[in-house]
Tab-separated table of C-alpha atoms in Angstrom:
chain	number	residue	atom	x	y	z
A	241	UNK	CA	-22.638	9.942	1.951
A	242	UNK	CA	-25.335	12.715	2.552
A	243	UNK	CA	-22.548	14.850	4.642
A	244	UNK	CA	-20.288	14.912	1.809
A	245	UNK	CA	-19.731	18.158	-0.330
A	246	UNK	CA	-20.390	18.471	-4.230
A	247	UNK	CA	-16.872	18.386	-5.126
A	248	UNK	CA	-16.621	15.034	-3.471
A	249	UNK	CA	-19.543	13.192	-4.977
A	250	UNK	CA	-18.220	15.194	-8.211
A	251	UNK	CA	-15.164	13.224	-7.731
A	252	UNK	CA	-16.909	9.947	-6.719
A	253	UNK	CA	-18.259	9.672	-9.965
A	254	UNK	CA	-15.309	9.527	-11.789
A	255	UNK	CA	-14.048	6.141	-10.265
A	256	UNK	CA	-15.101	3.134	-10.010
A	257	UNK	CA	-14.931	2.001	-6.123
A	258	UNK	CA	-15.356	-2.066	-6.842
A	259	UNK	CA	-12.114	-1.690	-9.633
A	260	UNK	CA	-8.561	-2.444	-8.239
A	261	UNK	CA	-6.165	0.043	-10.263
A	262	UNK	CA	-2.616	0.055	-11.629
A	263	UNK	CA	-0.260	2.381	-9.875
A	264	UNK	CA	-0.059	4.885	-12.670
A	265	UNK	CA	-3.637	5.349	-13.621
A	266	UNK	CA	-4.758	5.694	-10.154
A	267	UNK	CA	-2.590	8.392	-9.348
A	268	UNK	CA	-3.404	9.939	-12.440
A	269	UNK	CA	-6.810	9.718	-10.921
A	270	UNK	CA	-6.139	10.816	-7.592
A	271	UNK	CA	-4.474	13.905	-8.940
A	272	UNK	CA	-7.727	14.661	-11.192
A	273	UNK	CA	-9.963	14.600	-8.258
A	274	UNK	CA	-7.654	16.430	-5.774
A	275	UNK	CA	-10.039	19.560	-6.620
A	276	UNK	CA	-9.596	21.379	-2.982
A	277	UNK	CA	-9.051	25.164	-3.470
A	278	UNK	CA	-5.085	23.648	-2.041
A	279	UNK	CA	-2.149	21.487	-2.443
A	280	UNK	CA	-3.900	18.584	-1.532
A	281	UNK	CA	-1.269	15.699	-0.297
A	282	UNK	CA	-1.544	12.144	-1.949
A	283	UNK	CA	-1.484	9.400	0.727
A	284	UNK	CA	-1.080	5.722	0.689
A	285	UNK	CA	-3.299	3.577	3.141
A	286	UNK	CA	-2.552	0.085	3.275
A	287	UNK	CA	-4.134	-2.889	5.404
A	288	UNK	CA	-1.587	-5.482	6.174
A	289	UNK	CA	-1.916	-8.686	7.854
A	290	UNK	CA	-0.046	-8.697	10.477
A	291	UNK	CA	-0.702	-9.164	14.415
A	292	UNK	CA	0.528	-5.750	15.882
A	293	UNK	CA	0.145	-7.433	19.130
A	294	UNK	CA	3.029	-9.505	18.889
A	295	UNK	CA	6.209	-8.136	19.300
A	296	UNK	CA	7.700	-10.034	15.798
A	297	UNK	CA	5.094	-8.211	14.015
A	298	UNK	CA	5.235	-5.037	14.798
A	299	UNK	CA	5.797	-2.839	11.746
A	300	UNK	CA	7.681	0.560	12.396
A	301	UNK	CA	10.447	2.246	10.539
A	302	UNK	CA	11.114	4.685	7.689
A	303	UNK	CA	11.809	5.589	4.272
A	304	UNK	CA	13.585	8.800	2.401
A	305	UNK	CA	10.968	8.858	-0.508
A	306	UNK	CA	12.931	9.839	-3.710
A	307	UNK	CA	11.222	12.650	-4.557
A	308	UNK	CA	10.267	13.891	-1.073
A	309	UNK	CA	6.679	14.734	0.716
A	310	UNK	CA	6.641	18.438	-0.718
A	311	UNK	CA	6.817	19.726	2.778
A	312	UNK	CA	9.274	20.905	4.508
A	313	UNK	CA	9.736	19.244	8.655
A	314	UNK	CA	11.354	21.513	11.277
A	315	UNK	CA	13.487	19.060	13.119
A	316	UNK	CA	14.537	19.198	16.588
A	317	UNK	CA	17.464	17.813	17.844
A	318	UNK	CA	18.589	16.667	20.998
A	319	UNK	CA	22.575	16.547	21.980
A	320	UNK	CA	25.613	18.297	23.198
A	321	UNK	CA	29.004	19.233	22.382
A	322	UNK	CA	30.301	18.375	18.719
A	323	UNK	CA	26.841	16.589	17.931
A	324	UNK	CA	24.974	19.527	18.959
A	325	UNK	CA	27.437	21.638	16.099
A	326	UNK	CA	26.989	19.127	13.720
A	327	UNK	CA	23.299	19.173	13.556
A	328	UNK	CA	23.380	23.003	13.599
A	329	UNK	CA	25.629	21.997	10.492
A	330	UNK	CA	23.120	20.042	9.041
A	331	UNK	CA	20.866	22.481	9.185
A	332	UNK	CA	18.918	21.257	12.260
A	333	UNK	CA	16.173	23.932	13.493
A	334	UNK	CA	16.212	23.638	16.891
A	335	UNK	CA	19.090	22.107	18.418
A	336	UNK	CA	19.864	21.714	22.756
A	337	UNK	CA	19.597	20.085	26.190
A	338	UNK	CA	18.273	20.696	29.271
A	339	UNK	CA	17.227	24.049	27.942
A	340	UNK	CA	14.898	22.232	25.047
A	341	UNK	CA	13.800	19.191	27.416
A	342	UNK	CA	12.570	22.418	29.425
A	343	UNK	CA	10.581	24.475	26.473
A	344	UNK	CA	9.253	21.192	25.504
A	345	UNK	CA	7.929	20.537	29.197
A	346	UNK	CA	6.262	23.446	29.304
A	347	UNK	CA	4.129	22.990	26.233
A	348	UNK	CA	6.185	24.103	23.309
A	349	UNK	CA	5.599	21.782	20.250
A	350	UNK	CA	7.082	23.657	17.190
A	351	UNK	CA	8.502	20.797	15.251
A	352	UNK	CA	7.324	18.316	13.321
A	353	UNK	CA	10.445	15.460	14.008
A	354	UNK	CA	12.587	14.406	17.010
A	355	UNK	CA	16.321	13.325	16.760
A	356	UNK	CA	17.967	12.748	19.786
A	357	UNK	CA	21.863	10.990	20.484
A	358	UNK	CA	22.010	7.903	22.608
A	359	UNK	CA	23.464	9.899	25.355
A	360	UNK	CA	20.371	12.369	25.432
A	361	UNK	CA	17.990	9.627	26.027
A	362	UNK	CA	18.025	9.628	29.640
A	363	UNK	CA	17.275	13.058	29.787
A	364	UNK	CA	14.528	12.864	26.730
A	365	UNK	CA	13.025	9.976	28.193
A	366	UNK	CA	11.316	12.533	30.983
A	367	UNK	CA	9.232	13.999	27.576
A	368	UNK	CA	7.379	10.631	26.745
A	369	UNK	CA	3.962	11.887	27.970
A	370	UNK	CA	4.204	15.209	25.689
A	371	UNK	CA	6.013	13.163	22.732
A	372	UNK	CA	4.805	9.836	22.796
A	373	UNK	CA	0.885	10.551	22.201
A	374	UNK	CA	2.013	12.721	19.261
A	375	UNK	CA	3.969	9.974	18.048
A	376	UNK	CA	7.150	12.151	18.443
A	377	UNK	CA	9.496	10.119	20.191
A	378	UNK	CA	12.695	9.501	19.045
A	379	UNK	CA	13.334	5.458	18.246
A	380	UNK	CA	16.301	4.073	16.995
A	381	UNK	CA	13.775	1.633	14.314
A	382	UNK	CA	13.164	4.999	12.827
A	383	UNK	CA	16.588	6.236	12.683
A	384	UNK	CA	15.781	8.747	15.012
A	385	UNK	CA	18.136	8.132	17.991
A	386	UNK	CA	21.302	7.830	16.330
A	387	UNK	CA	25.379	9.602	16.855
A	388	UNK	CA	24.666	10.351	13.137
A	389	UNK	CA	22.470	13.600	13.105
A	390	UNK	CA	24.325	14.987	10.380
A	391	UNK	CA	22.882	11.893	8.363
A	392	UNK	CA	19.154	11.898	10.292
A	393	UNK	CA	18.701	15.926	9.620
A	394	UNK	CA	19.562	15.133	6.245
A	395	UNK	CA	17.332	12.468	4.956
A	396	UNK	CA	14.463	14.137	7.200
A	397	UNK	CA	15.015	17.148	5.097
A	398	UNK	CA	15.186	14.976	1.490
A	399	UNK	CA	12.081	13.395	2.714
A	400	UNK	CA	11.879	10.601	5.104
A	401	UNK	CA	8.844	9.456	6.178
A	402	UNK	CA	7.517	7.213	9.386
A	403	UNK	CA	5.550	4.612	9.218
A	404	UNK	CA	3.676	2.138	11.828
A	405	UNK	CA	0.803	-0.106	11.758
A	406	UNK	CA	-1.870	0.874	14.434
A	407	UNK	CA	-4.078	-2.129	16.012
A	408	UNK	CA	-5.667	-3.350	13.783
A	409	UNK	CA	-2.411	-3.000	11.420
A	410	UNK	CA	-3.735	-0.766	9.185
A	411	UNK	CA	-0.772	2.240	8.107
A	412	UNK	CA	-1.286	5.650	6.286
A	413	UNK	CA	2.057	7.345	4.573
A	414	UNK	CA	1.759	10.686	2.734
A	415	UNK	CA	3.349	10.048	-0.760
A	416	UNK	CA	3.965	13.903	-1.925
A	417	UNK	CA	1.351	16.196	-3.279
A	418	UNK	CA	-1.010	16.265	-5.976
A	419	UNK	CA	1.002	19.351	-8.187
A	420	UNK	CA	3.715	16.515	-8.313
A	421	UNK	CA	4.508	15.239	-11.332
A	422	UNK	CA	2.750	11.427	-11.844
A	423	UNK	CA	6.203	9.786	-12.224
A	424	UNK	CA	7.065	11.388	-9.107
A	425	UNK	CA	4.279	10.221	-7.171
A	426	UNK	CA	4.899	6.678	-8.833
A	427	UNK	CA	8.157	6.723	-7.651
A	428	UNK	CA	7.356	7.382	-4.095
A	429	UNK	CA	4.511	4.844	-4.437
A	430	UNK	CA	7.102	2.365	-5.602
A	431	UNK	CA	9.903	2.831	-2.466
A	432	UNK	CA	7.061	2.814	-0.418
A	433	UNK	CA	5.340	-0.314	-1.566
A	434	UNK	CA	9.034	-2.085	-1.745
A	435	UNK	CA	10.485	-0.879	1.861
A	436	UNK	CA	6.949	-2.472	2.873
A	437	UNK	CA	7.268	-6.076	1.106
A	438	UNK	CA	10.905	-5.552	2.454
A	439	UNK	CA	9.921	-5.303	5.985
A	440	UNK	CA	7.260	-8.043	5.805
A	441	UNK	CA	7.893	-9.794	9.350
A	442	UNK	CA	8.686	-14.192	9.003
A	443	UNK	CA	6.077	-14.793	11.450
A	444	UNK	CA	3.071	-12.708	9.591
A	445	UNK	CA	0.796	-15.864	7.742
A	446	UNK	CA	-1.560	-15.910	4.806
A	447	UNK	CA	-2.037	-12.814	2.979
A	448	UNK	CA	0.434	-9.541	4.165
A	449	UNK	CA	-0.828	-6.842	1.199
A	450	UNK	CA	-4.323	-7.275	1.966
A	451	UNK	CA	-5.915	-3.669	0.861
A	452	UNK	CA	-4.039	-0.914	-0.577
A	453	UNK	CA	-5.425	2.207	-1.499
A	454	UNK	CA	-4.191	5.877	-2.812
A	455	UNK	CA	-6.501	9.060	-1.668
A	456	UNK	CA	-5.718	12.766	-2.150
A	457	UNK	CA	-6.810	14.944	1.408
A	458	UNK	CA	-10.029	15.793	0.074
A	459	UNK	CA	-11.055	13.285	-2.380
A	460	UNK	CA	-12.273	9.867	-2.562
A	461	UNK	CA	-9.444	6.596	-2.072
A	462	UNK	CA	-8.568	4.369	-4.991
A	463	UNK	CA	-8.092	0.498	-4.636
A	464	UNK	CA	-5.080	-0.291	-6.109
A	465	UNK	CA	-3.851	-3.826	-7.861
A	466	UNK	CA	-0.643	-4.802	-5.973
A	467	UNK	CA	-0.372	-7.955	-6.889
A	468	UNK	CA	2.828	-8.219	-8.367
A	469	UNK	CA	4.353	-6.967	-5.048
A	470	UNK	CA	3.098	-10.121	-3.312
């Protein structure tokens, strides 16, 4: 605690860390300690129990929050031919082949998301060791690797988020930013929290929502009371 600045501990004593809040008052909350001389973003950390190990628990996928993130993704899109104009349509930011697959060899990494057709895959396959630690591959689970960029640029750009449990199936989603409105945020909380009872796997025992919390960048994380989503 010693290595944390005054705003911080200002902000730590405004909550109580034991108490497991609604929704709506701990966003409030988060908001009024997001004191960071920025736009702090508002992110949801959740614990679930699930066995990432196993292949019919593995949680990955994504959601087009209703409200958006508040930022704006570059998106780069792999394909060719009529795809290739239709995500230069959608208003794709980068959009090739072999030419792309080449910058991207070489070290270029200005994008934040990866769309790729079916067809491409072969080809973008050859960019796992620059994507993959990144977490920038494109997968078909998140809608990613799909004939329908004109659909994928689009809810990328509205606000879809990626989600996936890490080892020890633990998840962290960015929500939108503290200048958003709190029904806004609780909104986003809400599709979030729903798309993950939703994807709860049949095979995952005892409890799934074990620890949910709500933290803006800088500032202390809020537990927060999900039980009627269990």
């Amino acid at each position: 605690m010693a290595n944390k600045g005054k705003k911080y501990q200002d902000a730590l004593k405004q909550i109580d860390r034991e108490k497991f809040y609604g929704a709506e008052e701990a966003i409030e909350l988060v908001k009024k300690t997001a004191t960071a001389n920025f736009d702090e973003s508002v992110e949801l950390a959740a614990r679930l129990g699930v066995d990432p190990k196993k292949a019919d628990q593995q949680i990955r996928g994504a959601v087009v929050l209703p409200h958006g993130t508040g930022k704006t993704q570059s998106v780069l899109v792999f394909a060719k031919g009529e795809k290739a104009k239709e995500a230069e349509a959608a208003g794709a930011d980068f959009v090739g082949e072999e030419d792309m697959i080449n910058k991207v060899t070489q070290g270029w990494l200005g994008f934040d998301v990866v769309v790729a057709t079916p067809d491409m895959m072969a080809q973008v396959g050859k960019l796992g060791r620059v994507l993959g630690p990144k977490g920038l591959m494109p997968n078909p689970k998140t809608g990613t690797v799909t004939f329908d960029v004109e659909k994928a640029v689009n809810e990328i750009k509205a606000g879809k988020v990626e989600y996936r449990v890490d080892k020890s199936g633990n998840l962290h989603v960015p929500l939108g930013k503290a200048s958003f409105d709190n029904d806004k945020l609780v909104d986003n909380f809400k599709a979030m929290m729903d798309t993950l009872v939703k994807v709860k796997p049949s095979a995952a025992k005892g409890t799934y929502l074990r620890n949910v919390s709500l933290a803006s960048t800088m500032g202390p994380g809020l537990k927060v009371n999900v039980s009627s989503y269990k």
